[in-house]
Amino acid sequence: MSVHIGAKKEDIADKILLPGDPLRAKYIAEQFLDDVFCYNEVRGMYGYTGTFKGKKISVQGTGMGVPSISIYANELIQSYDVQTLIRVGTCGALQKDVKVRDVILASTATTDSQMNRMVFGGIDFAPTADFQLLKNAYDTGQEKGLNLRVGNVFTSDSFYRDNAIELFELLATYNVLAVEMETTALYTLAAKYDRKALSVLTVSDHVLTGEETSAQERQTTFNDMIEVALDAAIKQ
Ligand SMILES: O=P(O)(O)O[C@H]1O[C@H](CO)[C@@H](O)[C@H]1O
Ligand SMILES: O=c1cc[nH]c(=O)[nH]1
């Protein structure tokens, strides 16, 4: 057991999917995995282990934001020795040609989080995805005929902010594709502990145009993202 995860060490696979929403973890476990059991209910942050195409894999909710995913990633790495961590999240598009329902592979993450500044002092560390995982996910997306985008995302400490449009337009100028709230922390911790990490993100809304997906459309697109992430994980 760790502080926030009530599992035995052998209960968690060395490959894990990390949705922000614990109910997305439940959905993934029930819809995509075989021989599933729930290993964590602490704080309602569900965690499950099962098999996908015969390979053992886990899925764990992380909550929202850098502090929350940092707790789960730290414990999964240090207490459970997880090697491959793939975030399966939602994001808001910042570019006109990034559409709702698109799936984004985050190659890196820009951030306003103070976490890395506290660690690195005056240096701005550049968090990056694991190349092989990114390639696996991209290849899977191509095979499925998906409109995958690869690039920089903005990991924000705020979902609501006063100067949102000005900041988002500036970031869009610098070719940042989308905004979400966790990737920089996941990639930085993976670098620290020599683990493999990737964020696969579904565009749930467009922050500049206000376009949104319907509940049914989100479900279908989530399935594309989940299949890409599961296939990338087991190709490792
Ligand atoms: O859908 P998830 O994975 O939670 O990701 C996005 O949704 C939450 C905000 O609504 C933030 O966690 C953001 O990163
Ligand atoms: O606009 C959005 C959508 C999803 N997640 C975010 O953090 N922002």
mmCIF file of C-alpha atoms and ligand atoms in Angstrom:
data_model
loop_
_atom_site.group_PDB
_atom_site.id
_atom_site.type_symbol
_atom_site.label_atom_id
_atom_site.label_comp_id
_atom_site.label_asym_id
_atom_site.label_seq_id
_atom_site.Cartn_x
_atom_site.Cartn_y
_atom_site.Cartn_z
ATOM 1 C CA MET A 1 0.000 0.000 0.000
ATOM 2 C CA SER A 2 1.014 3.595 -0.536
ATOM 3 C CA VAL A 3 -0.544 6.668 1.043
ATOM 4 C CA HIS A 4 -3.234 7.131 -1.641
ATOM 5 C CA ILE A 5 -3.380 3.691 -3.295
ATOM 6 C CA GLY A 6 -4.672 0.707 -1.359
ATOM 7 C CA ALA A 7 -3.224 -2.087 -3.490
ATOM 8 C CA LYS A 8 -0.713 -4.861 -2.957
ATOM 9 C CA LYS A 9 2.401 -4.432 -5.094
ATOM 10 C CA GLU A 10 1.546 -7.348 -7.381
ATOM 11 C CA ASP A 11 -1.966 -5.964 -7.995
ATOM 12 C CA ILE A 12 -0.727 -3.218 -10.335
ATOM 13 C CA ALA A 13 0.760 -3.948 -13.777
ATOM 14 C CA ASP A 14 3.994 -2.378 -14.987
ATOM 15 C CA LYS A 15 1.960 -0.568 -17.681
ATOM 16 C CA ILE A 16 -0.835 1.813 -16.708
ATOM 17 C CA LEU A 17 -3.359 4.175 -18.291
ATOM 18 C CA LEU A 18 -4.018 7.386 -16.363
ATOM 19 C CA PRO A 19 -7.312 9.230 -16.966
ATOM 20 C CA GLY A 20 -8.001 12.315 -14.860
ATOM 21 C CA ASP A 21 -11.562 11.155 -14.230
ATOM 22 C CA PRO A 22 -11.824 8.027 -12.031
ATOM 23 C CA LEU A 23 -15.112 7.128 -13.743
ATOM 24 C CA ARG A 24 -13.202 7.060 -17.044
ATOM 25 C CA ALA A 25 -10.909 4.508 -15.364
ATOM 26 C CA LYS A 26 -13.999 2.433 -14.520
ATOM 27 C CA TYR A 27 -15.307 2.780 -18.091
ATOM 28 C CA ILE A 28 -11.964 1.688 -19.593
ATOM 29 C CA ALA A 29 -11.731 -1.284 -17.230
ATOM 30 C CA GLU A 30 -15.287 -2.444 -17.918
ATOM 31 C CA GLN A 31 -15.315 -1.874 -21.682
ATOM 32 C CA PHE A 32 -11.773 -2.761 -22.765
ATOM 33 C CA LEU A 33 -10.133 -5.099 -20.233
ATOM 34 C CA ASP A 34 -10.671 -8.779 -19.477
ATOM 35 C CA ASP A 35 -10.372 -10.502 -16.077
ATOM 36 C CA VAL A 36 -10.664 -7.130 -14.347
ATOM 37 C CA PHE A 37 -10.533 -6.396 -10.631
ATOM 38 C CA CYS A 38 -10.659 -3.110 -8.752
ATOM 39 C CA TYR A 39 -7.552 -2.557 -6.603
ATOM 40 C CA ASN A 40 -8.214 0.967 -5.330
ATOM 41 C CA GLU A 41 -11.161 2.929 -3.997
ATOM 42 C CA VAL A 42 -9.221 5.278 -1.699
ATOM 43 C CA ARG A 43 -10.715 8.789 -2.113
ATOM 44 C CA GLY A 44 -12.935 7.367 -4.876
ATOM 45 C CA MET A 45 -9.902 7.411 -7.186
ATOM 46 C CA TYR A 46 -10.603 4.048 -8.796
ATOM 47 C CA GLY A 47 -7.820 1.779 -9.997
ATOM 48 C CA TYR A 48 -8.275 -1.468 -11.935
ATOM 49 C CA THR A 49 -6.087 -4.222 -13.325
ATOM 50 C CA GLY A 50 -6.979 -6.641 -16.107
ATOM 51 C CA THR A 51 -5.671 -7.830 -19.445
ATOM 52 C CA PHE A 52 -5.783 -6.326 -22.924
ATOM 53 C CA LYS A 53 -5.052 -8.725 -25.806
ATOM 54 C CA GLY A 54 -3.663 -11.081 -23.165
ATOM 55 C CA LYS A 55 -1.243 -8.552 -21.615
ATOM 56 C CA LYS A 56 -1.580 -7.373 -18.005
ATOM 57 C CA ILE A 57 -2.413 -3.679 -17.779
ATOM 58 C CA SER A 58 -3.809 -1.291 -15.144
ATOM 59 C CA VAL A 59 -5.835 1.919 -15.274
ATOM 60 C CA GLN A 60 -5.813 4.495 -12.477
ATOM 61 C CA GLY A 61 -7.684 7.802 -12.067
ATOM 62 C CA THR A 62 -5.358 10.688 -11.219
ATOM 63 C CA GLY A 63 -7.692 13.598 -10.444
ATOM 64 C CA MET A 64 -7.241 17.036 -11.972
ATOM 65 C CA GLY A 65 -4.100 19.143 -12.090
ATOM 66 C CA VAL A 66 -0.368 18.850 -11.503
ATOM 67 C CA PRO A 67 -0.463 18.278 -7.717
ATOM 68 C CA SER A 68 -2.962 15.429 -8.014
ATOM 69 C CA ILE A 69 -1.336 13.521 -10.896
ATOM 70 C CA SER A 70 2.039 14.026 -9.194
ATOM 71 C CA ILE A 71 0.788 12.156 -6.122
ATOM 72 C CA TYR A 72 -0.415 9.176 -8.163
ATOM 73 C CA ALA A 73 2.566 9.079 -10.536
ATOM 74 C CA ASN A 74 5.031 9.258 -7.633
ATOM 75 C CA GLU A 75 3.325 6.436 -5.755
ATOM 76 C CA LEU A 76 2.855 4.259 -8.854
ATOM 77 C CA ILE A 77 6.548 4.609 -9.675
ATOM 78 C CA GLN A 78 8.082 4.437 -6.213
ATOM 79 C CA SER A 79 5.757 1.980 -4.430
ATOM 80 C CA TYR A 80 4.549 -0.136 -7.375
ATOM 81 C CA ASP A 81 7.502 0.135 -9.800
ATOM 82 C CA VAL A 82 5.268 1.032 -12.771
ATOM 83 C CA GLN A 83 7.406 1.448 -15.907
ATOM 84 C CA THR A 84 5.034 2.773 -18.597
ATOM 85 C CA LEU A 85 2.531 5.529 -17.804
ATOM 86 C CA ILE A 86 0.061 6.798 -20.429
ATOM 87 C CA ARG A 87 -2.300 9.648 -19.645
ATOM 88 C CA VAL A 88 -5.657 9.381 -21.441
ATOM 89 C CA GLY A 89 -7.194 12.807 -20.971
ATOM 90 C CA THR A 90 -9.293 15.563 -22.474
ATOM 91 C CA CYS A 91 -8.089 18.948 -23.662
ATOM 92 C CA GLY A 92 -9.292 22.197 -25.195
ATOM 93 C CA ALA A 93 -8.046 23.026 -28.706
ATOM 94 C CA LEU A 94 -6.072 26.248 -29.278
ATOM 95 C CA GLN A 95 -5.496 25.998 -33.052
ATOM 96 C CA LYS A 96 -8.145 26.599 -35.725
ATOM 97 C CA ASP A 97 -7.155 23.420 -37.550
ATOM 98 C CA VAL A 98 -7.363 21.274 -34.406
ATOM 99 C CA LYS A 99 -10.950 20.089 -34.283
ATOM 100 C CA VAL A 100 -13.114 18.691 -31.521
ATOM 101 C CA ARG A 101 -12.901 14.879 -31.541
ATOM 102 C CA ASP A 102 -9.278 14.981 -32.779
ATOM 103 C CA VAL A 103 -6.756 12.960 -30.795
ATOM 104 C CA ILE A 104 -3.491 14.678 -29.822
ATOM 105 C CA LEU A 105 -0.209 13.016 -28.856
ATOM 106 C CA ALA A 106 1.669 15.479 -26.645
ATOM 107 C CA SER A 107 5.335 15.465 -27.674
ATOM 108 C CA THR A 108 6.088 18.077 -24.990
ATOM 109 C CA ALA A 109 4.286 20.395 -22.580
ATOM 110 C CA THR A 110 4.551 24.119 -21.914
ATOM 111 C CA THR A 111 3.363 25.110 -18.438
ATOM 112 C CA ASP A 112 2.561 27.820 -15.924
ATOM 113 C CA SER A 113 3.008 25.309 -13.088
ATOM 114 C CA GLN A 114 5.522 26.256 -10.427
ATOM 115 C CA MET A 115 6.492 22.628 -9.821
ATOM 116 C CA ASN A 116 9.459 22.470 -12.186
ATOM 117 C CA ARG A 117 10.656 25.961 -11.275
ATOM 118 C CA MET A 118 10.845 24.857 -7.645
ATOM 119 C CA VAL A 119 12.927 21.835 -8.678
ATOM 120 C CA PHE A 120 15.186 23.430 -11.291
ATOM 121 C CA GLY A 121 15.552 26.978 -9.965
ATOM 122 C CA GLY A 122 16.125 29.350 -12.865
ATOM 123 C CA ILE A 123 16.218 26.643 -15.553
ATOM 124 C CA ASP A 124 13.122 25.797 -17.613
ATOM 125 C CA PHE A 125 13.183 22.000 -17.955
ATOM 126 C CA ALA A 126 11.633 20.743 -21.226
ATOM 127 C CA PRO A 127 9.437 17.697 -20.434
ATOM 128 C CA THR A 128 9.151 15.233 -23.325
ATOM 129 C CA ALA A 129 7.181 12.131 -24.242
ATOM 130 C CA ASP A 130 8.930 8.790 -24.623
ATOM 131 C CA PHE A 131 9.744 8.518 -28.326
ATOM 132 C CA GLN A 132 8.984 4.798 -28.718
ATOM 133 C CA LEU A 133 5.611 5.152 -26.974
ATOM 134 C CA LEU A 134 4.800 8.179 -29.120
ATOM 135 C CA LYS A 135 5.752 6.267 -32.259
ATOM 136 C CA ASN A 136 3.703 3.238 -31.187
ATOM 137 C CA ALA A 137 0.672 5.457 -30.598
ATOM 138 C CA TYR A 138 1.142 7.333 -33.873
ATOM 139 C CA ASP A 139 1.504 4.113 -35.865
ATOM 140 C CA THR A 140 -1.634 2.690 -34.231
ATOM 141 C CA GLY A 141 -3.545 5.866 -35.059
ATOM 142 C CA GLN A 142 -2.418 5.692 -38.684
ATOM 143 C CA GLU A 143 -3.531 2.054 -38.906
ATOM 144 C CA LYS A 144 -6.951 3.064 -37.542
ATOM 145 C CA GLY A 145 -7.237 5.989 -39.974
ATOM 146 C CA LEU A 146 -7.433 8.565 -37.167
ATOM 147 C CA ASN A 147 -6.656 12.249 -37.546
ATOM 148 C CA LEU A 148 -3.839 12.251 -34.956
ATOM 149 C CA ARG A 149 -1.992 15.472 -34.144
ATOM 150 C CA VAL A 150 1.453 15.524 -32.518
ATOM 151 C CA GLY A 151 2.867 18.570 -30.739
ATOM 152 C CA ASN A 152 3.171 20.904 -27.793
ATOM 153 C CA VAL A 153 0.341 21.204 -25.253
ATOM 154 C CA PHE A 154 -0.139 23.745 -22.469
ATOM 155 C CA THR A 155 -0.376 22.230 -18.981
ATOM 156 C CA SER A 156 -2.245 24.871 -17.004
ATOM 157 C CA ASP A 157 -2.629 25.203 -13.251
ATOM 158 C CA SER A 158 -5.962 26.953 -13.846
ATOM 159 C CA PHE A 159 -9.114 25.759 -15.554
ATOM 160 C CA TYR A 160 -10.661 29.203 -15.000
ATOM 161 C CA ARG A 161 -8.454 32.277 -15.476
ATOM 162 C CA ASP A 162 -9.046 36.004 -16.036
ATOM 163 C CA ASN A 163 -6.755 36.533 -19.036
ATOM 164 C CA ALA A 164 -7.560 33.232 -20.760
ATOM 165 C CA ILE A 165 -8.185 34.436 -24.318
ATOM 166 C CA GLU A 166 -5.072 36.659 -24.479
ATOM 167 C CA LEU A 167 -2.869 33.861 -23.174
ATOM 168 C CA PHE A 168 -4.423 31.190 -25.391
ATOM 169 C CA GLU A 169 -4.020 33.367 -28.495
ATOM 170 C CA LEU A 170 -0.366 33.947 -27.630
ATOM 171 C CA LEU A 171 0.241 30.226 -27.123
ATOM 172 C CA ALA A 172 -1.567 29.475 -30.386
ATOM 173 C CA THR A 173 0.861 31.829 -32.164
ATOM 174 C CA TYR A 174 3.666 29.628 -30.864
ATOM 175 C CA ASN A 175 1.940 26.538 -32.273
ATOM 176 C CA VAL A 176 0.767 25.108 -28.931
ATOM 177 C CA LEU A 177 -2.060 22.756 -29.915
ATOM 178 C CA ALA A 178 -4.246 22.499 -26.831
ATOM 179 C CA VAL A 179 -4.670 23.151 -23.105
ATOM 180 C CA GLU A 180 -4.962 20.545 -20.344
ATOM 181 C CA MET A 181 -3.721 20.264 -16.758
ATOM 182 C CA GLU A 182 -1.340 17.326 -16.111
ATOM 183 C CA THR A 183 1.148 16.389 -18.848
ATOM 184 C CA THR A 184 4.163 18.442 -17.724
ATOM 185 C CA ALA A 185 4.156 16.718 -14.327
ATOM 186 C CA LEU A 186 3.847 13.228 -15.789
ATOM 187 C CA TYR A 187 6.727 13.748 -18.237
ATOM 188 C CA THR A 188 8.981 15.348 -15.615
ATOM 189 C CA LEU A 189 8.479 12.528 -13.113
ATOM 190 C CA ALA A 190 9.034 9.932 -15.848
ATOM 191 C CA ALA A 191 12.340 11.631 -16.704
ATOM 192 C CA LYS A 192 13.394 11.741 -13.051
ATOM 193 C CA TYR A 193 12.767 8.022 -12.497
ATOM 194 C CA ASP A 194 13.732 6.837 -16.011
ATOM 195 C CA ARG A 195 10.221 5.648 -16.902
ATOM 196 C CA LYS A 196 8.262 5.888 -20.169
ATOM 197 C CA ALA A 197 5.393 8.352 -20.412
ATOM 198 C CA LEU A 198 2.961 9.672 -23.010
ATOM 199 C CA SER A 199 -0.179 11.815 -22.984
ATOM 200 C CA VAL A 200 -2.920 10.888 -25.438
ATOM 201 C CA LEU A 201 -5.609 13.568 -25.388
ATOM 202 C CA THR A 202 -9.079 13.856 -26.881
ATOM 203 C CA VAL A 203 -10.134 17.368 -27.891
ATOM 204 C CA SER A 204 -13.364 17.812 -25.901
ATOM 205 C CA ASP A 205 -13.911 21.472 -26.790
ATOM 206 C CA HIS A 206 -12.411 24.408 -28.683
ATOM 207 C CA VAL A 207 -11.444 27.184 -26.292
ATOM 208 C CA LEU A 208 -11.290 29.882 -28.992
ATOM 209 C CA THR A 209 -14.437 29.023 -31.004
ATOM 210 C CA GLY A 210 -16.525 27.559 -28.154
ATOM 211 C CA GLU A 211 -17.317 24.416 -30.167
ATOM 212 C CA GLU A 212 -18.075 21.364 -28.005
ATOM 213 C CA THR A 213 -18.650 17.659 -28.524
ATOM 214 C CA SER A 214 -21.908 15.979 -27.611
ATOM 215 C CA ALA A 215 -21.876 13.311 -24.927
ATOM 216 C CA GLN A 216 -22.249 10.576 -27.564
ATOM 217 C CA GLU A 217 -19.479 11.983 -29.743
ATOM 218 C CA ARG A 218 -17.166 12.273 -26.747
ATOM 219 C CA GLN A 219 -17.790 8.633 -25.963
ATOM 220 C CA THR A 220 -16.843 7.512 -29.460
ATOM 221 C CA THR A 221 -13.739 9.657 -29.581
ATOM 222 C CA PHE A 222 -12.710 8.548 -26.116
ATOM 223 C CA ASN A 223 -12.792 5.025 -27.478
ATOM 224 C CA ASP A 224 -10.327 5.977 -30.245
ATOM 225 C CA MET A 225 -7.977 7.516 -27.663
ATOM 226 C CA ILE A 226 -8.250 4.517 -25.344
ATOM 227 C CA GLU A 227 -7.546 2.017 -28.130
ATOM 228 C CA VAL A 228 -4.502 4.021 -29.267
ATOM 229 C CA ALA A 229 -3.185 4.162 -25.698
ATOM 230 C CA LEU A 230 -3.786 0.474 -24.957
ATOM 231 C CA ASP A 231 -2.140 -0.629 -28.211
ATOM 232 C CA ALA A 232 0.842 1.678 -27.612
ATOM 233 C CA ALA A 233 1.260 0.275 -24.102
ATOM 234 C CA ILE A 234 1.275 -3.377 -25.081
ATOM 235 C CA LYS A 235 3.647 -2.787 -28.040
ATOM 236 C CA GLN A 236 6.303 -1.726 -25.480
HETATM 237 O O1 LIG B 1 -10.309 14.716 -18.700
HETATM 238 P P1 LIG B 1 -9.094 14.830 -17.819
HETATM 239 O O2 LIG B 1 -8.144 13.685 -17.978
HETATM 240 O O3 LIG B 1 -9.430 15.061 -16.354
HETATM 241 O O4 LIG B 1 -8.274 16.131 -18.336
HETATM 242 C C1 LIG B 1 -8.767 17.468 -18.419
HETATM 243 O O5 LIG B 1 -10.017 17.666 -17.783
HETATM 244 C C2 LIG B 1 -9.837 18.307 -16.510
HETATM 245 C C3 LIG B 1 -10.516 19.648 -16.546
HETATM 246 O O6 LIG B 1 -11.864 19.524 -16.787
HETATM 247 C C4 LIG B 1 -8.334 18.432 -16.304
HETATM 248 O O7 LIG B 1 -7.869 17.337 -15.553
HETATM 249 C C5 LIG B 1 -7.833 18.449 -17.730
HETATM 250 O O8 LIG B 1 -6.490 18.112 -17.908
HETATM 251 O O1 LIG B 2 -10.684 23.545 -22.120
HETATM 252 C C1 LIG B 2 -10.277 22.533 -21.565
HETATM 253 C C2 LIG B 2 -10.786 21.260 -21.862
HETATM 254 C C3 LIG B 2 -10.302 20.189 -21.218
HETATM 255 N N1 LIG B 2 -9.361 20.374 -20.283
HETATM 256 C C4 LIG B 2 -8.860 21.586 -19.968
HETATM 257 O O2 LIG B 2 -7.996 21.709 -19.104
HETATM 258 N N2 LIG B 2 -9.331 22.637 -20.627
#
